[in-house]
Tab-separated table of C-alpha atoms in Angstrom:
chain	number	residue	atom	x	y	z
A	1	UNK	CA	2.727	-24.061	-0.433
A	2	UNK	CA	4.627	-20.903	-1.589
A	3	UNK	CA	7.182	-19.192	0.608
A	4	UNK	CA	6.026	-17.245	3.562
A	5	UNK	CA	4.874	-13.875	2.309
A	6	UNK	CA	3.197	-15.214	-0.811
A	7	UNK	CA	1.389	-17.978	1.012
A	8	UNK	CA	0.114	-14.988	3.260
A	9	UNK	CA	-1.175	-12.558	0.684
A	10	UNK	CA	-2.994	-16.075	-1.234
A	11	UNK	CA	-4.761	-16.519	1.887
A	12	UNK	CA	-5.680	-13.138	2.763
A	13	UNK	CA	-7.238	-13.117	-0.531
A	14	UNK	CA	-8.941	-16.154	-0.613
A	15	UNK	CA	-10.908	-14.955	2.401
A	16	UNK	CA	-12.639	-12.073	0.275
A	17	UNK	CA	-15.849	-12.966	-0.803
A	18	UNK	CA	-16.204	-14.117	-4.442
A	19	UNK	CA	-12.426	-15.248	-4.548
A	20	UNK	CA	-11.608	-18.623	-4.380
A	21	UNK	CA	-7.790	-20.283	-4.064
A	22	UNK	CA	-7.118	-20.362	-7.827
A	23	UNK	CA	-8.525	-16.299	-8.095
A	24	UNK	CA	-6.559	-15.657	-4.859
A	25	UNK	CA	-2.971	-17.205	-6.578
A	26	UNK	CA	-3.610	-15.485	-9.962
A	27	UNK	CA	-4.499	-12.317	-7.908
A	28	UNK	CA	-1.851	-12.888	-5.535
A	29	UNK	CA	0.784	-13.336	-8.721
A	30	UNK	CA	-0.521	-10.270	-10.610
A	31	UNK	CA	0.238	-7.767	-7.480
A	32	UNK	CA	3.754	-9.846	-7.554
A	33	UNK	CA	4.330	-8.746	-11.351
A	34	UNK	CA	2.816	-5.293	-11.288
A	35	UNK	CA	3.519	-2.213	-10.647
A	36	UNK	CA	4.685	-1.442	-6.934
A	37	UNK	CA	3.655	1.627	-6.590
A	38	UNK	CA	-0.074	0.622	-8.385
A	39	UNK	CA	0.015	-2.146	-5.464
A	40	UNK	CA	1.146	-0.061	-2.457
A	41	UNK	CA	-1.833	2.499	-3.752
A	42	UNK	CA	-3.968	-0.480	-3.357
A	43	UNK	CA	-3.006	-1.782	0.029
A	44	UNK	CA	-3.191	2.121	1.261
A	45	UNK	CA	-6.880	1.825	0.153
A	46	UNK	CA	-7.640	-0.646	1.940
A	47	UNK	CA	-5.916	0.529	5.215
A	48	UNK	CA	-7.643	4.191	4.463
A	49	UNK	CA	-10.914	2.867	3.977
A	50	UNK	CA	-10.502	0.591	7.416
A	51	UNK	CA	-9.437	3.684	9.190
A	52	UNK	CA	-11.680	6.895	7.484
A	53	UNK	CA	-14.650	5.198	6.245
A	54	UNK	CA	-17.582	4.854	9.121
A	55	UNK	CA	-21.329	5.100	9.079
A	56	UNK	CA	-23.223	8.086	9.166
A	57	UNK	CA	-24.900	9.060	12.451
A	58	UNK	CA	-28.189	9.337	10.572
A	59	UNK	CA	-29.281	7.436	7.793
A	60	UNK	CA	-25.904	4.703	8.177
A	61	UNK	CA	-24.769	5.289	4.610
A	62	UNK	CA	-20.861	5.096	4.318
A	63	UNK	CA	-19.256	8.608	5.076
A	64	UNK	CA	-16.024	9.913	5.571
A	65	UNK	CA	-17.368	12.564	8.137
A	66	UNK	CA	-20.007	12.000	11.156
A	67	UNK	CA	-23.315	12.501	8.462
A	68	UNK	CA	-23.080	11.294	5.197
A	69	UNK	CA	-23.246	14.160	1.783
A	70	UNK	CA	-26.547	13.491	1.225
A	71	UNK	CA	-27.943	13.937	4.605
A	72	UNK	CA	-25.988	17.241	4.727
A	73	UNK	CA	-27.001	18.594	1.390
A	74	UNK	CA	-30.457	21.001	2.322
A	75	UNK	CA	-31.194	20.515	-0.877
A	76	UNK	CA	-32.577	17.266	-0.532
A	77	UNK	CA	-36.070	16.589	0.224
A	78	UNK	CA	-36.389	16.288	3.785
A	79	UNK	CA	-40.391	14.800	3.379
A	80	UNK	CA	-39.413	11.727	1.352
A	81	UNK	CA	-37.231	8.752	3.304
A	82	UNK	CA	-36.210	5.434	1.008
A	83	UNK	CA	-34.990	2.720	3.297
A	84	UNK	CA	-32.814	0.441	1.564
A	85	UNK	CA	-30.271	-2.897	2.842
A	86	UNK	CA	-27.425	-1.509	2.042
A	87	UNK	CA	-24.892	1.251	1.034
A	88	UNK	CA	-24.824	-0.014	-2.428
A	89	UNK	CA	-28.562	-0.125	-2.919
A	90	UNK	CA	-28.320	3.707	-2.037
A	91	UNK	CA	-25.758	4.257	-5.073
A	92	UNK	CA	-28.143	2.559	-7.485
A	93	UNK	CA	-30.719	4.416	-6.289
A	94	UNK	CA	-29.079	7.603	-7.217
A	95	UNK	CA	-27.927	6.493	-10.557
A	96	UNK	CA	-31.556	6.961	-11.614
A	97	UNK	CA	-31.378	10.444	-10.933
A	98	UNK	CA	-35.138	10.123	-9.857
A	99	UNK	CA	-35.316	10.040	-6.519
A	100	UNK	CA	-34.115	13.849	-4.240
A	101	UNK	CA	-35.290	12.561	-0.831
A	102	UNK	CA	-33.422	11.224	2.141
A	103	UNK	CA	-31.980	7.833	2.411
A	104	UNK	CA	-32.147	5.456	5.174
A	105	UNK	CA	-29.782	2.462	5.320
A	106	UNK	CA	-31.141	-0.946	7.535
A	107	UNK	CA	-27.487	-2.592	6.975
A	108	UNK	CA	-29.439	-6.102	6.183
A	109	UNK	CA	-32.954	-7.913	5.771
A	110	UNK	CA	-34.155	-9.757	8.011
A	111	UNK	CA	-33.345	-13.262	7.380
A	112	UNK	CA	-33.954	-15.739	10.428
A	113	UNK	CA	-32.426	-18.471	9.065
A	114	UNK	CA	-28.786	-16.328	8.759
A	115	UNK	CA	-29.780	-14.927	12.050
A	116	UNK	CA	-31.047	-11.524	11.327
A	117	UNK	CA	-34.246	-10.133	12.885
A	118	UNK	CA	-35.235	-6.741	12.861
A	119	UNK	CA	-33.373	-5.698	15.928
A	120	UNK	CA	-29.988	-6.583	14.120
A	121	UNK	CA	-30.934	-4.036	12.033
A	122	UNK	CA	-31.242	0.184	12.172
A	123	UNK	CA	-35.085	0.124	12.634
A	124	UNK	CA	-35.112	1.777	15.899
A	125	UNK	CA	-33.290	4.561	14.491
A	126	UNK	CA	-35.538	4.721	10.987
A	127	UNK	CA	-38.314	4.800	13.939
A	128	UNK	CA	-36.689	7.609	15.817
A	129	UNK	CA	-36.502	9.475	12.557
A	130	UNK	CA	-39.798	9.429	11.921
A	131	UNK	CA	-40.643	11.135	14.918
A	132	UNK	CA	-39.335	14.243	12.624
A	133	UNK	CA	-42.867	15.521	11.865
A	134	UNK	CA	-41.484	16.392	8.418
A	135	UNK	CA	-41.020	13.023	7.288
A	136	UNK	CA	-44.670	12.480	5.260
A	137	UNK	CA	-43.559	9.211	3.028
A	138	UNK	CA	-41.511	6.249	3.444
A	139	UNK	CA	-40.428	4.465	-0.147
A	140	UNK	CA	-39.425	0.989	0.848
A	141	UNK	CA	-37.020	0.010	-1.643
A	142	UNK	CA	-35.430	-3.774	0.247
A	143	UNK	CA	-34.905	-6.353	-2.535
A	144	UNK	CA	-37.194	-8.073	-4.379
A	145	UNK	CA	-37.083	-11.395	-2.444
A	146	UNK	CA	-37.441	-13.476	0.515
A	147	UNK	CA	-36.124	-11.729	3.032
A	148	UNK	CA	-36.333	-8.194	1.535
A	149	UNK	CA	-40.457	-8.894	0.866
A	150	UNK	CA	-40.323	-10.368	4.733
A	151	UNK	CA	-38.824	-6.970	5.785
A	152	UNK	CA	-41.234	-4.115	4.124
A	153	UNK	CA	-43.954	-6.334	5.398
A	154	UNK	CA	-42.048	-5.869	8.509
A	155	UNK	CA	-41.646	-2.159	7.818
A	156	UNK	CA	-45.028	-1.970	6.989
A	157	UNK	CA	-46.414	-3.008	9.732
A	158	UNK	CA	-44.231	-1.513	12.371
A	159	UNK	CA	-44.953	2.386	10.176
A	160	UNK	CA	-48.714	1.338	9.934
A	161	UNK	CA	-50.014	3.647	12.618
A	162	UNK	CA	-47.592	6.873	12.356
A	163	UNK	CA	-50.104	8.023	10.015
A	164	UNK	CA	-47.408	8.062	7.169
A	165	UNK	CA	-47.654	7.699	3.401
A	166	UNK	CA	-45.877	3.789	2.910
A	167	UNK	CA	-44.998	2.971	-0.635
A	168	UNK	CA	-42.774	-0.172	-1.954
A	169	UNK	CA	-41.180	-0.005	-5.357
A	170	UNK	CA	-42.935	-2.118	-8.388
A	171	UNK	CA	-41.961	-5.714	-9.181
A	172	UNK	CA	-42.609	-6.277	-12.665
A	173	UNK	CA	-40.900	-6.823	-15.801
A	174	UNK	CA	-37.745	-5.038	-16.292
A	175	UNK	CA	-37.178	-2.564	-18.998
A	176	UNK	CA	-35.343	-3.926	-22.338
A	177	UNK	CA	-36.465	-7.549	-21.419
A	178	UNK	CA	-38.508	-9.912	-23.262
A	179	UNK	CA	-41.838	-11.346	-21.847
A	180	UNK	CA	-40.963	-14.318	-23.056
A	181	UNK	CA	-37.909	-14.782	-20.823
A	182	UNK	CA	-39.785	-13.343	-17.590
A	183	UNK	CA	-40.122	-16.055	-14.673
A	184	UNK	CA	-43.577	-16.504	-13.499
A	185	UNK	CA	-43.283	-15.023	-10.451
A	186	UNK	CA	-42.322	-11.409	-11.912
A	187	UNK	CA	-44.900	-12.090	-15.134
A	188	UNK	CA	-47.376	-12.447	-12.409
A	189	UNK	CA	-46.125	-9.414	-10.284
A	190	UNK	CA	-46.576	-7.730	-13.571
A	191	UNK	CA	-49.982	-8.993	-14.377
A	192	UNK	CA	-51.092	-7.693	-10.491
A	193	UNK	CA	-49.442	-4.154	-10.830
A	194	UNK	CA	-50.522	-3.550	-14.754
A	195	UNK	CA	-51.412	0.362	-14.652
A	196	UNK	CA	-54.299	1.872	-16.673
A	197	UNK	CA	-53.220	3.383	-19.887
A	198	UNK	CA	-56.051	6.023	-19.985
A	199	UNK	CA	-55.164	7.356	-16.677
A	200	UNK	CA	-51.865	8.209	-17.667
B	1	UNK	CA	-19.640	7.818	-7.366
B	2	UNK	CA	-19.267	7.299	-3.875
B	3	UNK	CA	-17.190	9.376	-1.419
B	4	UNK	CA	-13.254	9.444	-1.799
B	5	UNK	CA	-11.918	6.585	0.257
B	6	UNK	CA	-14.217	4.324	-0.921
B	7	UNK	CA	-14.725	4.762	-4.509
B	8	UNK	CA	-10.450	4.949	-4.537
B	9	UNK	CA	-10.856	1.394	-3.436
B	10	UNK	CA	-13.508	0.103	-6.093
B	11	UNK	CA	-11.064	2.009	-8.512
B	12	UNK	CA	-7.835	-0.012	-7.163
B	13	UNK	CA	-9.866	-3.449	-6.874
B	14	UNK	CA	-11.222	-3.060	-10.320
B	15	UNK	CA	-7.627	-2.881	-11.489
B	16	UNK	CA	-7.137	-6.186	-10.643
B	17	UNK	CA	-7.343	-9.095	-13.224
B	18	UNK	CA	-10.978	-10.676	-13.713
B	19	UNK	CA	-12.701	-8.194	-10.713
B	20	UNK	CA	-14.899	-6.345	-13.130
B	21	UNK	CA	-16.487	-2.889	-11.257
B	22	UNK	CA	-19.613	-5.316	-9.722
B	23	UNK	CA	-17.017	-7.609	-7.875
B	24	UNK	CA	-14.905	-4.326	-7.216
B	25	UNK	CA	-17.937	-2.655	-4.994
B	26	UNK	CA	-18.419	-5.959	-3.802
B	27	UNK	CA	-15.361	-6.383	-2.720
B	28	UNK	CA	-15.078	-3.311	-1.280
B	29	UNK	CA	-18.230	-3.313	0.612
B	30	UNK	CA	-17.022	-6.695	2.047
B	31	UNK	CA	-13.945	-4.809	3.758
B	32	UNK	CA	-15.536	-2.248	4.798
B	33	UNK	CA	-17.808	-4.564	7.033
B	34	UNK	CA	-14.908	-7.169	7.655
B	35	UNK	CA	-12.986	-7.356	10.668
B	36	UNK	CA	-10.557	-4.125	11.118
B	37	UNK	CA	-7.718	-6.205	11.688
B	38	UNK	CA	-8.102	-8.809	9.213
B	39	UNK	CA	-8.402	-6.359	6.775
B	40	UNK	CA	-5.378	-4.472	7.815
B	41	UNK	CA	-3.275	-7.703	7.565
B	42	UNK	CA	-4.390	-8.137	3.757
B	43	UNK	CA	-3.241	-4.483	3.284
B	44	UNK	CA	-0.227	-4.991	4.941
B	45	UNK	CA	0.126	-8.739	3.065
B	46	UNK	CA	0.166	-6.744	0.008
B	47	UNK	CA	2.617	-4.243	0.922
B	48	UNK	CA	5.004	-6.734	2.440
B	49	UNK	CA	4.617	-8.682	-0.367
B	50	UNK	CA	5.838	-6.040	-2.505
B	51	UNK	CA	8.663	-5.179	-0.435
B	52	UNK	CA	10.106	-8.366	0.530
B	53	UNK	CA	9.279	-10.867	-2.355
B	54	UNK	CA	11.453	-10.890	-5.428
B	55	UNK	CA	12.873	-13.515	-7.969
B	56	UNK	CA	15.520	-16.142	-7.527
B	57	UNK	CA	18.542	-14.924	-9.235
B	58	UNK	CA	19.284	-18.868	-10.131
B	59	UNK	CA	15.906	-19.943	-11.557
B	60	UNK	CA	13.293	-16.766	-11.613
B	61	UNK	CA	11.250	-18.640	-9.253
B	62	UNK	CA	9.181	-15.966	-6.502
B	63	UNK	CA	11.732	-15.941	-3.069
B	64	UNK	CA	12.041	-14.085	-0.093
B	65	UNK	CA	15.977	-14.652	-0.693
B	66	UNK	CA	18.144	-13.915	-3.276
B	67	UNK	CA	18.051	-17.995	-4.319
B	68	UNK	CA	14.519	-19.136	-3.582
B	69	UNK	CA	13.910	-22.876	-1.266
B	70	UNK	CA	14.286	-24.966	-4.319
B	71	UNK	CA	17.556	-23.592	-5.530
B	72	UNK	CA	19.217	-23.979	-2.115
B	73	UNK	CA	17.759	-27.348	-1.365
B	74	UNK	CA	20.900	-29.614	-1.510
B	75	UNK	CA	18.570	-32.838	-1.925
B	76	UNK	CA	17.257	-31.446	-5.345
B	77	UNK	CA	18.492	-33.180	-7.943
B	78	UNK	CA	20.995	-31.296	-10.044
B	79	UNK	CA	21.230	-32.706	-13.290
B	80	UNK	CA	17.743	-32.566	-14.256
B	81	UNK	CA	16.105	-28.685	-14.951
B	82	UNK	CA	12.367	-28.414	-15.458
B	83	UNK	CA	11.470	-25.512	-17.921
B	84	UNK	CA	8.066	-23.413	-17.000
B	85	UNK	CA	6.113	-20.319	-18.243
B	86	UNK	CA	5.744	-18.932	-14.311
B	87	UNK	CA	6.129	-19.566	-11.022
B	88	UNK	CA	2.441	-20.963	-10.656
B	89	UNK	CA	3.803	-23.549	-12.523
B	90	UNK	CA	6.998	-24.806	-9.852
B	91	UNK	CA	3.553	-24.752	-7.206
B	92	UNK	CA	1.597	-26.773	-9.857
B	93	UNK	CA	4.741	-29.441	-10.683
B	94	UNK	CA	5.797	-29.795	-7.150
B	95	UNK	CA	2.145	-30.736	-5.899
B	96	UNK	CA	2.862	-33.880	-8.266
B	97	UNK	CA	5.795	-35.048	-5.485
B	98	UNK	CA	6.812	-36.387	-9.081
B	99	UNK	CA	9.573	-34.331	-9.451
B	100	UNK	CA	13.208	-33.585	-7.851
B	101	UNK	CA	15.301	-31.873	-10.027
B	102	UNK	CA	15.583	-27.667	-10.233
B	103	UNK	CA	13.172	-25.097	-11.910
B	104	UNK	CA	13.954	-22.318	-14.697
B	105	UNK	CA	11.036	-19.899	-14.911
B	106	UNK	CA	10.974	-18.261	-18.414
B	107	UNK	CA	8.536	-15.945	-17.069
B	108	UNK	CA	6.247	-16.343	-20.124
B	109	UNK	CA	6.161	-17.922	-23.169
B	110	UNK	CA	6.786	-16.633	-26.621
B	111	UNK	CA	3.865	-14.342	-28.131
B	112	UNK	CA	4.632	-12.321	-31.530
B	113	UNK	CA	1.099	-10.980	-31.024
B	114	UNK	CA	1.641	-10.109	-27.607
B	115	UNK	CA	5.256	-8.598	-28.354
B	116	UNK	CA	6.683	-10.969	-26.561
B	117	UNK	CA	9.550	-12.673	-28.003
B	118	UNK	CA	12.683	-15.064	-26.737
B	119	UNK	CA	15.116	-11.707	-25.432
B	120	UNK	CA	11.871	-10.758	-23.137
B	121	UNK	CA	12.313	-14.210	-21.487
B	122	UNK	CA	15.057	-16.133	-19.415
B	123	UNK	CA	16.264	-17.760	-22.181
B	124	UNK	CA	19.889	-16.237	-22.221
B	125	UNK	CA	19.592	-16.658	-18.222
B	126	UNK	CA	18.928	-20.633	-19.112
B	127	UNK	CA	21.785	-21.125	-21.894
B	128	UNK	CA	24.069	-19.945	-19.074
B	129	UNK	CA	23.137	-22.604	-16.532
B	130	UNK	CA	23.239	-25.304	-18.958
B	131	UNK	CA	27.018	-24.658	-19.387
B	132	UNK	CA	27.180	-26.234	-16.098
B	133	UNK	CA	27.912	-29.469	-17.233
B	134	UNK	CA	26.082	-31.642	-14.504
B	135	UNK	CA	22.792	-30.736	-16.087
B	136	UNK	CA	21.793	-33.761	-18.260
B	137	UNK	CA	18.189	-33.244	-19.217
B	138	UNK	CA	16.023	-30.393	-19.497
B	139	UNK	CA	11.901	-31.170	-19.249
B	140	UNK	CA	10.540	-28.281	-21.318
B	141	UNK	CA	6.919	-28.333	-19.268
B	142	UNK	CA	5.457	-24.697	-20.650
B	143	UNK	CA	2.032	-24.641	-21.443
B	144	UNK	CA	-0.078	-27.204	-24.130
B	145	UNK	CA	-1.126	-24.502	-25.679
B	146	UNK	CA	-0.191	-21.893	-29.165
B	147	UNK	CA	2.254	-20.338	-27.299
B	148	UNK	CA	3.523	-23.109	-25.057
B	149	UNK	CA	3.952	-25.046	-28.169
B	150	UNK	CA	6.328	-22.328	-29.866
B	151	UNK	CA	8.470	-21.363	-26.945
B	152	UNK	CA	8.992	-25.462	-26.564
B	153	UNK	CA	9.931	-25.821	-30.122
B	154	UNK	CA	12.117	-22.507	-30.109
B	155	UNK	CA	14.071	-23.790	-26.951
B	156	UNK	CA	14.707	-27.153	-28.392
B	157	UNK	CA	16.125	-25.409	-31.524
B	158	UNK	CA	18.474	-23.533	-29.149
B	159	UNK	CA	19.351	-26.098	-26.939
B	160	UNK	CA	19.312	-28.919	-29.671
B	161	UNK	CA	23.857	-29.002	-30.306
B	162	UNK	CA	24.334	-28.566	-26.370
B	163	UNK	CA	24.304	-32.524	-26.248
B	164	UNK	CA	21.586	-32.724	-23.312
B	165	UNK	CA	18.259	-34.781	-23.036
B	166	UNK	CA	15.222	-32.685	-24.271
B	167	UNK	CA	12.156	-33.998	-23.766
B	168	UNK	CA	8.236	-32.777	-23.371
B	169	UNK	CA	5.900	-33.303	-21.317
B	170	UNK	CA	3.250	-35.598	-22.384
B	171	UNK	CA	-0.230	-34.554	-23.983
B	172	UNK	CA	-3.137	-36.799	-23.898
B	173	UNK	CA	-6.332	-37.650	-22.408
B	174	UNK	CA	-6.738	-35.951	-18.397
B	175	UNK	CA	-6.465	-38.556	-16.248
B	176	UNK	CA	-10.307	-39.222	-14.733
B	177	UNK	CA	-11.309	-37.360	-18.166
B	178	UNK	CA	-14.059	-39.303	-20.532
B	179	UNK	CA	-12.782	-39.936	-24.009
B	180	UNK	CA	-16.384	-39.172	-25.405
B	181	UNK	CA	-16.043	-35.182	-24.147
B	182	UNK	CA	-12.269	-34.820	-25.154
B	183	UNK	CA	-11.614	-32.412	-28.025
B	184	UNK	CA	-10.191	-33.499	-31.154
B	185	UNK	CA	-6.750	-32.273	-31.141
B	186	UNK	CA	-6.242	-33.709	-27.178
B	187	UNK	CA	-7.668	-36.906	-28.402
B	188	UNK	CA	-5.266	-36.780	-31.548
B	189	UNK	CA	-2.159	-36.420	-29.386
B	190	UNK	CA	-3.276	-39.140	-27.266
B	191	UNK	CA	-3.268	-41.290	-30.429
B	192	UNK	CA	0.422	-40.145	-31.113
B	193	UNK	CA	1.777	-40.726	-28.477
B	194	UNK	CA	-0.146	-43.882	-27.004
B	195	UNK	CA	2.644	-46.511	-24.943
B	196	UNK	CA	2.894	-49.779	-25.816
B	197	UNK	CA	1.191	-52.453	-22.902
B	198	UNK	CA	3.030	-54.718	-23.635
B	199	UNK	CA	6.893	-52.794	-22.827
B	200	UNK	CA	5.655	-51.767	-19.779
């Protein structure tokens, strides 16, 4: 065991997820040797981020103010809703550039092994929005597995009679990979969404 | 990019050594969600850290004091000085319970490439303890490796008229290891410096 204050910060770090006790000493060593005004920058981020950072009122992305910039930007789509798990899932989303609806952020899957059914997560409120009579499609975008296949089917069913265009993103192979590599599963999510190429 | 608070604390976290910009919004998503308070006491672990730790003006060991535990622990063998790269290394000797004597952390090792050379260590810092005369032997323990190596050879060069006990510690085959999967130059060293049965 190190002296007080080093033990501490070891341990505080070894909670985060990802780090275990040998990443949480080198870690813990680095923010001895560096920089202290790098370091005190970094605990102040973490403190701000505790104390500014919420949820926004509407779709539950992260947001320094009540709604989130994207559900405050009018130019946005207001017609086109993509429900994803998380925060991060609505990032990656915009990195294609593709996509100029409206988000909407569950904060999970449901999982009822870890606990998680749909009332854990913002479904009532996706609901509630959809009682905006512009909404006219719903892009389910949850992750391709277990519990993000259980959810659009949960999704699915739940949007089924609003009378609401209900779309899930493709499985199939991804882009740059080899067909060789592919796990059956996706080959034969592949094989199952193949597109026509005279149609296109 | 995400909004200000948070993206400044991907930025910080991806500073860190071996948190690459995945772990980074990982990590950062993880306090966002976390516990308010147990995220404010890793801020404040860091920032207390930087404040109140600093090195042992005796042996360059991390303390809270000006002399660190070791250094003022009257039971500690004085005449016997254990040489390591960093203070990782006291934590890694003193789990061995093998040990009694006092520390000297060089805070590195010697690495031309690296532009570190002897005057960027405690070497000078070590030449003046050891003209305390009660120290008899001096365990050079710094790493098995290039650099390890060279710092071990260029200390016993420097310490080799002082009239003390040099020694280093052993390489050989880990304890629990299998000889089959041990590379050639660990198995090599084993060979050199294999112990007669029959002395012991």
């Amino acid at each position: 065991m190190y002296e007080g204050a080093v033990q501490d910060l070891i341990d505080e770090l070894g909670r985060l997820p990802g780090i275990g006790p040998k990443s949480a000493q080198r870690i813990a060593f680095h923010i001895l040797d560096a920089d202290a005004d790098d370091m005190l920058r970094l605990s102040e981020a973490i403190r701000v981020v505790k104390e500014r950072v919420k949820f926004c009122a509407v779709c539950f992305n992260v947001s320094e103010q009540d709604t989130c910039n994207i559900c405050r930007d009018d130019r946005r789509d207001p017609t086109v809703l993509c429900v994803v798990e998380e925060s991060k899932d609505v990032m990656a989303v915009e990195r294609t550039r593709s996509f100029h609806g409206r988000y909407h952020v569950l904060g999970g899957s449901i999982n009822p092994i870890g606990g998680i059914g749909p009332e854990q997560l913002h479904i009532r409120e996706l609901l509630t929005r959809l009682a905006d009579d512009r909404i006219q499609e719903v892009i389910i975008a949850t992750d391709p597995n277990l519990e993000g296949e259980a959810t659009a089917t949960y999704l699915t069913r739940t949007m089924r009679s609003l009378g609401i265009e209900i779309s899930r993103l493709a499985s199939g192979l991804p882009v740059g990979g080899d067909l060789e590599y592919a796990d059956e599963i996706t080959l034969g999510r592949a094989f199952e969404g193949r597109r026509s190429m005279l149609t296109q």
